[in-house]
Short mmCIF file of C-alpha atoms in Angstrom, two decimals:
data_model
loop_
_atom_site.label_atom_id
_atom_site.label_comp_id
_atom_site.label_asym_id
_atom_site.label_seq_id
_atom_site.Cartn_x
_atom_site.Cartn_y
_atom_site.Cartn_z
CA MET A 1 20.20 -32.68 9.49
CA ARG A 2 18.69 -31.36 6.25
CA ALA A 3 18.30 -27.72 5.31
CA THR A 4 17.67 -25.47 2.33
CA THR A 5 20.73 -23.88 0.75
CA ILE A 6 21.20 -21.54 -2.18
CA HIS A 7 23.98 -22.17 -4.69
CA ALA A 8 23.26 -19.76 -7.54
CA PRO A 9 20.26 -17.87 -8.94
CA TYR A 10 17.35 -20.30 -9.27
CA ASP A 11 19.45 -23.09 -7.74
CA MET A 12 17.94 -24.05 -4.39
CA ARG A 13 18.86 -27.36 -2.81
CA VAL A 14 17.90 -29.37 0.24
CA GLU A 15 20.99 -31.09 1.53
CA GLU A 16 22.75 -32.44 4.59
CA VAL A 17 24.35 -29.82 6.85
CA ALA A 18 25.93 -29.98 10.28
CA ASP A 19 23.57 -30.37 13.21
CA PRO A 20 23.26 -27.16 15.24
CA ARG A 21 24.66 -27.18 18.75
CA VAL A 22 24.88 -24.81 21.67
CA GLU A 23 27.99 -22.69 21.09
CA GLN A 24 27.42 -19.88 23.60
CA PRO A 25 25.79 -20.00 27.06
CA THR A 26 22.96 -17.78 25.74
CA ASP A 27 22.10 -20.12 22.83
CA ALA A 28 19.21 -22.48 22.33
CA VAL A 29 18.75 -25.20 19.73
CA LEU A 30 15.30 -25.32 18.17
CA ARG A 31 13.64 -28.16 16.25
CA VAL A 32 11.57 -26.53 13.51
CA LEU A 33 7.89 -27.42 13.14
CA ARG A 34 6.82 -24.75 10.66
CA ALA A 35 8.75 -22.46 8.34
CA CYS A 36 7.91 -20.57 5.17
CA ILE A 37 9.27 -18.76 2.13
CA CYS A 38 9.22 -14.97 2.21
CA GLY A 39 8.82 -12.67 -0.77
CA SER A 40 12.13 -11.11 0.23
CA ASP A 41 13.80 -14.51 -0.22
CA LEU A 42 13.01 -14.19 -3.92
CA TRP A 43 15.55 -11.37 -4.29
CA ALA A 44 18.30 -13.89 -3.49
CA TYR A 45 16.60 -16.59 -5.55
CA ARG A 46 16.62 -14.32 -8.61
CA GLY A 47 20.20 -13.25 -8.05
CA GLU A 48 19.31 -9.68 -7.15
CA ALA A 49 20.72 -10.06 -3.63
CA ALA A 50 24.15 -11.63 -3.25
CA ARG A 51 24.56 -14.96 -1.47
CA GLN A 52 27.50 -17.28 -1.06
CA LYS A 53 27.32 -20.73 -2.64
CA GLY A 54 25.77 -23.13 -0.15
CA GLN A 55 24.51 -20.39 2.18
CA ARG A 56 21.53 -21.22 4.38
CA ILE A 57 18.26 -19.37 3.84
CA GLY A 58 14.92 -18.71 5.53
CA HIS A 59 14.00 -16.39 8.40
CA GLU A 60 10.46 -17.32 9.49
CA PHE A 61 9.99 -20.33 11.74
CA LEU A 62 8.60 -21.73 14.96
CA GLY A 63 9.34 -24.95 16.79
CA ILE A 64 10.30 -26.82 19.94
CA VAL A 65 13.29 -26.00 22.12
CA GLU A 66 15.57 -29.04 22.28
CA GLU A 67 18.55 -27.71 24.24
CA THR A 68 19.57 -24.51 26.02
CA GLY A 69 22.85 -22.96 27.09
CA SER A 70 23.75 -22.54 30.74
CA ASP A 71 22.76 -18.84 30.82
CA VAL A 72 19.30 -19.27 29.29
CA ARG A 73 16.70 -18.60 31.96
CA GLY A 74 13.41 -18.12 30.12
CA PHE A 75 13.17 -21.39 28.19
CA LYS A 76 13.64 -25.10 28.65
CA ALA A 77 13.60 -28.18 26.47
CA GLY A 78 10.08 -28.90 25.23
CA ASP A 79 8.88 -25.29 25.05
CA LEU A 80 6.98 -24.28 21.91
CA VAL A 81 8.34 -20.95 20.66
CA VAL A 82 8.26 -18.56 17.72
CA ALA A 83 11.34 -16.74 16.46
CA PRO A 84 11.20 -13.23 14.95
CA PHE A 85 13.11 -12.84 11.69
CA MET A 86 16.14 -11.34 13.46
CA TRP A 87 17.69 -12.37 16.73
CA SER A 88 18.35 -9.75 19.43
CA ASP A 89 19.87 -9.70 22.90
CA GLY A 90 16.89 -7.98 24.55
CA VAL A 91 19.06 -5.79 26.80
CA CYS A 92 20.96 -3.25 24.66
CA ASP A 93 19.80 0.36 24.33
CA TYR A 94 18.00 -0.31 21.05
CA CYS A 95 16.18 -3.35 22.41
CA ALA A 96 15.13 -1.35 25.46
CA GLU A 97 13.61 1.20 23.08
CA GLY A 98 11.81 -1.52 21.13
CA LEU A 99 14.04 -1.21 18.04
CA THR A 100 15.17 -4.83 18.20
CA THR A 101 16.23 -4.87 14.54
CA SER A 102 19.05 -2.47 15.43
CA CYS A 103 20.26 -4.63 18.34
CA GLU A 104 23.98 -4.22 18.95
CA HIS A 105 24.40 -8.01 18.97
CA GLY A 106 21.57 -8.91 16.62
CA GLY A 107 21.58 -10.64 13.27
CA PHE A 108 19.54 -12.14 10.48
CA TRP A 109 18.79 -15.83 10.06
CA GLY A 110 20.68 -17.33 7.13
CA ALA A 111 23.52 -14.82 7.38
CA VAL A 112 26.92 -16.29 6.54
CA GLY A 113 27.89 -18.65 9.35
CA HIS A 114 24.38 -18.84 10.82
CA ASP A 115 21.48 -21.23 10.41
CA GLY A 116 18.51 -20.44 8.21
CA GLY A 117 14.93 -21.18 9.14
CA GLN A 118 14.16 -23.47 6.19
CA GLY A 119 15.77 -26.48 7.80
CA GLU A 120 15.11 -29.11 10.42
CA ALA A 121 16.81 -27.26 13.29
CA VAL A 122 18.30 -23.87 14.13
CA ARG A 123 20.82 -22.53 16.64
CA VAL A 124 19.26 -19.45 18.23
CA PRO A 125 21.69 -16.85 19.63
CA TYR A 126 20.47 -14.82 22.63
CA ALA A 127 17.49 -17.10 23.16
CA ASP A 128 16.09 -15.13 26.10
CA GLY A 129 16.00 -11.91 24.10
CA THR A 130 14.80 -13.47 20.87
CA LEU A 131 12.26 -16.23 21.36
CA VAL A 132 8.64 -15.91 22.49
CA ARG A 133 6.90 -18.80 24.20
CA LEU A 134 3.64 -20.11 22.74
CA PRO A 135 0.98 -22.18 24.50
CA ALA A 136 2.04 -25.82 24.52
CA ASP A 137 -1.32 -27.07 23.25
CA ALA A 138 -0.91 -25.03 20.06
CA ALA A 139 1.56 -27.67 18.87
CA SER A 140 -1.34 -30.03 18.17
CA ASP A 141 -3.47 -27.45 16.33
CA ASP A 142 -2.31 -27.26 12.70
CA HIS A 143 -4.43 -24.24 11.81
CA LEU A 144 -3.33 -22.26 14.86
CA LEU A 145 0.33 -23.15 14.29
CA THR A 146 0.07 -21.79 10.77
CA ALA A 147 -1.49 -18.55 12.01
CA LEU A 148 1.15 -18.21 14.73
CA LEU A 149 3.94 -18.57 12.18
CA THR A 150 3.00 -15.18 10.70
CA LEU A 151 4.20 -13.58 13.96
CA SER A 152 7.76 -14.32 12.84
CA ASP A 153 7.56 -11.69 10.10
CA VAL A 154 4.61 -10.79 7.88
CA LEU A 155 1.99 -10.01 10.51
CA GLY A 156 4.38 -7.87 12.54
CA THR A 157 5.68 -6.21 9.39
CA GLY A 158 2.15 -5.36 8.26
CA HIS A 159 1.49 -3.95 11.74
CA HIS A 160 4.69 -1.86 11.53
CA ALA A 161 3.53 -0.45 8.20
CA ALA A 162 0.12 0.45 9.60
CA LEU A 163 1.70 2.18 12.59
CA GLY A 164 4.07 4.08 10.31
CA ALA A 165 1.11 5.23 8.24
CA GLY A 166 -0.58 6.51 11.37
CA VAL A 167 -3.59 4.21 11.20
CA ARG A 168 -6.07 4.78 14.01
CA GLU A 169 -9.79 4.55 14.68
CA GLY A 170 -11.78 5.86 11.72
CA SER A 171 -8.81 6.15 9.32
CA THR A 172 -8.92 5.90 5.55
CA VAL A 173 -6.06 3.64 4.48
CA ALA A 174 -4.61 2.64 1.11
CA VAL A 175 -2.29 -0.36 0.81
CA VAL A 176 0.07 -0.59 -2.17
CA GLY A 177 0.97 -4.23 -2.74
CA ASP A 178 -1.01 -7.48 -2.66
CA GLY A 179 1.72 -9.76 -1.33
CA ALA A 180 1.58 -11.37 2.09
CA VAL A 181 2.90 -8.25 3.85
CA GLY A 182 0.42 -5.97 2.08
CA LEU A 183 -2.43 -8.31 3.00
CA CYS A 184 -1.26 -8.40 6.62
CA ALA A 185 -1.16 -4.60 6.54
CA VAL A 186 -4.83 -4.67 5.57
CA LEU A 187 -5.51 -6.97 8.52
CA ALA A 188 -3.46 -4.74 10.83
CA ALA A 189 -5.26 -1.61 9.66
CA LYS A 190 -8.62 -3.24 10.33
CA ARG A 191 -7.42 -4.32 13.78
CA LEU A 192 -6.36 -0.73 14.55
CA GLY A 193 -9.82 0.57 13.70
CA ALA A 194 -9.55 1.81 10.11
CA GLU A 195 -12.95 2.65 8.65
CA ARG A 196 -12.03 2.44 4.98
CA ILE A 197 -9.24 0.32 3.50
CA ILE A 198 -8.36 0.51 -0.19
CA ALA A 199 -6.26 -2.42 -1.39
CA LEU A 200 -4.22 -1.91 -4.56
CA GLY A 201 -3.63 -5.22 -6.35
CA ARG A 202 -4.26 -6.95 -9.66
CA HIS A 203 -4.62 -10.58 -8.61
CA GLN A 204 -8.17 -11.51 -7.67
CA VAL A 205 -7.18 -14.43 -5.44
CA ARG A 206 -5.11 -12.01 -3.38
CA THR A 207 -7.59 -9.16 -3.39
CA ASP A 208 -10.27 -11.62 -2.29
CA ILE A 209 -8.10 -12.28 0.77
CA ALA A 210 -7.73 -8.52 1.22
CA ARG A 211 -11.51 -8.18 1.33
CA ARG A 212 -11.68 -11.06 3.81
CA PHE A 213 -9.11 -9.20 5.96
CA GLY A 214 -11.12 -5.97 5.92
CA ALA A 215 -10.53 -4.14 2.63
CA THR A 216 -13.58 -2.10 1.62
CA ASP A 217 -12.36 -1.25 -1.89
CA VAL A 218 -9.99 -2.77 -4.44
CA VAL A 219 -8.04 -0.85 -7.10
CA ALA A 220 -6.61 -3.08 -9.82
CA GLU A 221 -5.03 -0.32 -11.91
CA ARG A 222 -1.35 0.62 -11.74
CA GLY A 223 0.61 3.84 -12.12
CA ASP A 224 -1.30 7.00 -13.01
CA GLU A 225 -4.54 5.07 -13.40
CA ALA A 226 -4.21 3.72 -9.87
CA VAL A 227 -3.66 7.24 -8.54
CA GLU A 228 -6.77 8.47 -10.35
CA ALA A 229 -8.81 5.55 -9.02
CA VAL A 230 -7.78 6.09 -5.40
CA ARG A 231 -8.41 9.82 -5.62
CA ALA A 232 -11.82 9.15 -7.15
CA LEU A 233 -12.65 7.08 -4.07
CA THR A 234 -11.47 9.79 -1.68
CA ARG A 235 -13.09 13.00 -2.96
CA GLY A 236 -9.95 13.79 -4.93
CA GLN A 237 -7.80 14.06 -1.80
CA GLY A 238 -6.16 10.67 -1.43
CA ALA A 239 -5.82 8.50 1.69
CA ALA A 240 -4.47 9.96 4.92
CA CYS A 241 -2.70 6.67 5.73
CA VAL A 242 -0.81 4.80 3.01
CA VAL A 243 1.18 1.57 3.22
CA GLU A 244 3.95 0.84 0.72
CA ALA A 245 4.63 -2.91 0.80
CA VAL A 246 6.49 -3.60 -2.45
CA GLY A 247 9.78 -1.72 -2.50
CA THR A 248 10.06 -0.61 -6.11
CA GLU A 249 10.37 2.90 -7.50
CA GLN A 250 6.92 2.68 -9.07
CA SER A 251 5.23 1.47 -5.88
CA MET A 252 6.74 4.29 -3.82
CA SER A 253 5.79 6.86 -6.44
CA THR A 254 2.22 5.53 -6.39
CA ALA A 255 2.21 5.70 -2.59
CA VAL A 256 3.29 9.34 -2.58
CA ASN A 257 0.73 10.30 -5.21
CA ILE A 258 -2.22 8.68 -3.43
CA THR A 259 -1.39 10.20 -0.04
CA ARG A 260 -3.60 13.02 1.18
CA ASP A 261 -1.88 16.30 2.05
CA GLY A 262 -0.82 16.03 5.67
CA GLY A 263 -0.89 12.24 5.52
CA ALA A 264 1.76 9.60 6.16
CA ILE A 265 3.30 6.67 4.32
CA GLY A 266 4.35 3.56 6.23
CA PHE A 267 6.94 1.81 4.08
CA VAL A 268 8.08 -1.77 4.63
CA GLY A 269 8.81 -2.96 1.08
CA VAL A 270 12.47 -3.95 0.83
CA PRO A 271 13.84 -1.23 -1.50
CA HIS A 272 14.82 -2.46 -4.96
CA GLY A 273 15.26 -0.48 -8.15
CA SER A 274 17.34 2.34 -9.55
CA GLY A 275 15.52 5.12 -7.71
CA THR A 276 13.39 5.74 -4.68
CA GLY A 277 10.20 7.09 -6.21
CA LEU A 278 10.44 10.01 -3.79
CA ASP A 279 10.43 13.69 -4.62
CA LEU A 280 11.27 15.54 -1.43
CA GLY A 281 9.93 18.77 -2.90
CA VAL A 282 6.50 17.18 -3.34
CA MET A 283 6.59 15.71 0.13
CA PHE A 284 7.66 19.03 1.61
CA ASP A 285 4.97 21.01 -0.20
CA ARG A 286 2.24 18.55 0.78
CA ASN A 287 3.40 17.83 4.34
CA ILE A 288 3.67 14.09 3.74
CA ALA A 289 5.46 12.07 6.43
CA LEU A 290 7.45 8.92 5.68
CA ARG A 291 7.99 6.33 8.40
CA GLY A 292 8.95 2.69 8.27
CA GLY A 293 11.83 0.37 7.58
CA VAL A 294 12.74 -3.03 8.98
CA ALA A 295 9.95 -4.06 11.35
CA PRO A 296 11.00 -4.80 14.96
CA VAL A 297 8.60 -7.73 15.10
CA ARG A 298 10.04 -9.06 18.39
CA THR A 299 8.59 -5.95 20.02
CA TYR A 300 5.18 -6.49 18.44
CA ILE A 301 4.72 -10.23 19.09
CA PRO A 302 3.48 -9.88 22.70
CA GLU A 303 0.81 -7.40 21.55
CA LEU A 304 -0.34 -9.41 18.53
CA LEU A 305 -0.12 -12.90 20.03
CA PRO A 306 -3.31 -12.78 22.16
CA ASP A 307 -5.42 -11.71 19.17
CA VAL A 308 -4.09 -14.61 17.10
CA LEU A 309 -4.65 -17.08 19.93
CA ASP A 310 -8.27 -16.06 20.52
CA GLY A 311 -9.11 -15.77 16.82
CA THR A 312 -9.67 -12.02 16.79
CA ILE A 313 -7.39 -12.02 13.76
CA ASP A 314 -6.53 -14.98 11.54
CA PRO A 315 -3.64 -14.28 9.17
CA SER A 316 -3.31 -17.92 8.04
CA PRO A 317 -4.98 -17.38 4.61
CA VAL A 318 -1.76 -15.75 3.35
CA PHE A 319 -0.42 -19.30 3.03
CA ASP A 320 -1.88 -20.86 -0.10
CA LEU A 321 0.62 -23.66 -0.79
CA THR A 322 2.06 -26.18 1.65
CA VAL A 323 5.18 -28.23 0.95
CA GLY A 324 7.51 -30.53 2.84
CA LEU A 325 11.19 -29.72 3.20
CA ASP A 326 12.16 -31.69 0.09
CA GLN A 327 9.75 -29.63 -2.01
CA VAL A 328 11.07 -26.22 -0.91
CA PRO A 329 12.81 -25.61 -4.28
CA ASP A 330 9.42 -26.13 -5.96
CA GLY A 331 7.94 -23.64 -3.50
CA TYR A 332 10.43 -21.03 -4.65
CA LYS A 333 9.50 -21.69 -8.28
CA ALA A 334 5.81 -21.28 -7.44
CA MET A 335 6.29 -17.98 -5.66
CA ASP A 336 8.60 -16.67 -8.37
CA ALA A 337 5.98 -17.55 -10.99
CA ARG A 338 3.28 -15.96 -8.80
CA THR A 339 1.28 -19.19 -8.78
CA ALA A 340 1.63 -19.13 -4.98
CA LEU A 341 1.22 -16.19 -2.63
CA LYS A 342 3.22 -17.57 0.29
CA VAL A 343 4.54 -21.08 0.79
CA LEU A 344 4.24 -22.89 4.11
CA VAL A 345 6.88 -25.52 4.93
CA THR A 346 5.90 -28.33 7.30
CA PHE A 347 8.21 -30.79 9.06
#
């Protein structure tokens, strides 16, 4: 089969790899129908996150079950399923608590020795604990399939950020970051009943999507000017609920400085940079809470799935470029150059 591999910074290749097979009784083999490139994949692409030469990559995908191990009870060949960006056994203490990303037997797609999602097929460990079945007729609906793919990561991650920020009915929310996760956080905040949503972003194509998803205001400034703009929109107080969806020192500093006293920051940006952007003295004095981290999207999929299926929410606009498997390296170039927001890969 063919799959995307990374060999060095900026050196992505699509090449022949071994076909996946059932190795453990709890495994399933999945034929991929849709995958995509994540903003977090760019850290490896740019050489800022270490990878071995020839390592598989990609962690967002959905597809058709082709084979199952003898202990798999919840799925059979032919089932349409979506995979969260980490696998989990579904039965350990952490999984029982909903923190599937801390599963004692869990792991991340594309880890050394494991399949990545940007390929024709994937071996899925702990299939019963990991996969979520989708309606069979969705396989023939291209638009719906694309929307459902966001359940593998960005929609659930945006939801996690909104929950961490304490978004509820009537909230005022500010979202730092106009990438796919930030935009999905806007959508999640709207779904949770936020009354006012301030999107911080400089790219009009992206902020137009933010408005479509429910943003009431857009702040294009950065740094101190962004802080002043958000405070001007909030009677000088800041937003009670703030999402940090970038992961840099500057973005976290901005998030802290636009948070209202007594408010909360939901952070889901993968941390990169020399510092955190946090001053614990400031947060202590102003009673600012910080919640977030790796989103346990497997826990959130059952809640979010019905709203995607019935069209209550449609996250598909985060995909603005579609490529085939052979063009995945070009997709990385486009996202790195910011000429694409998020790249969809079709098979």
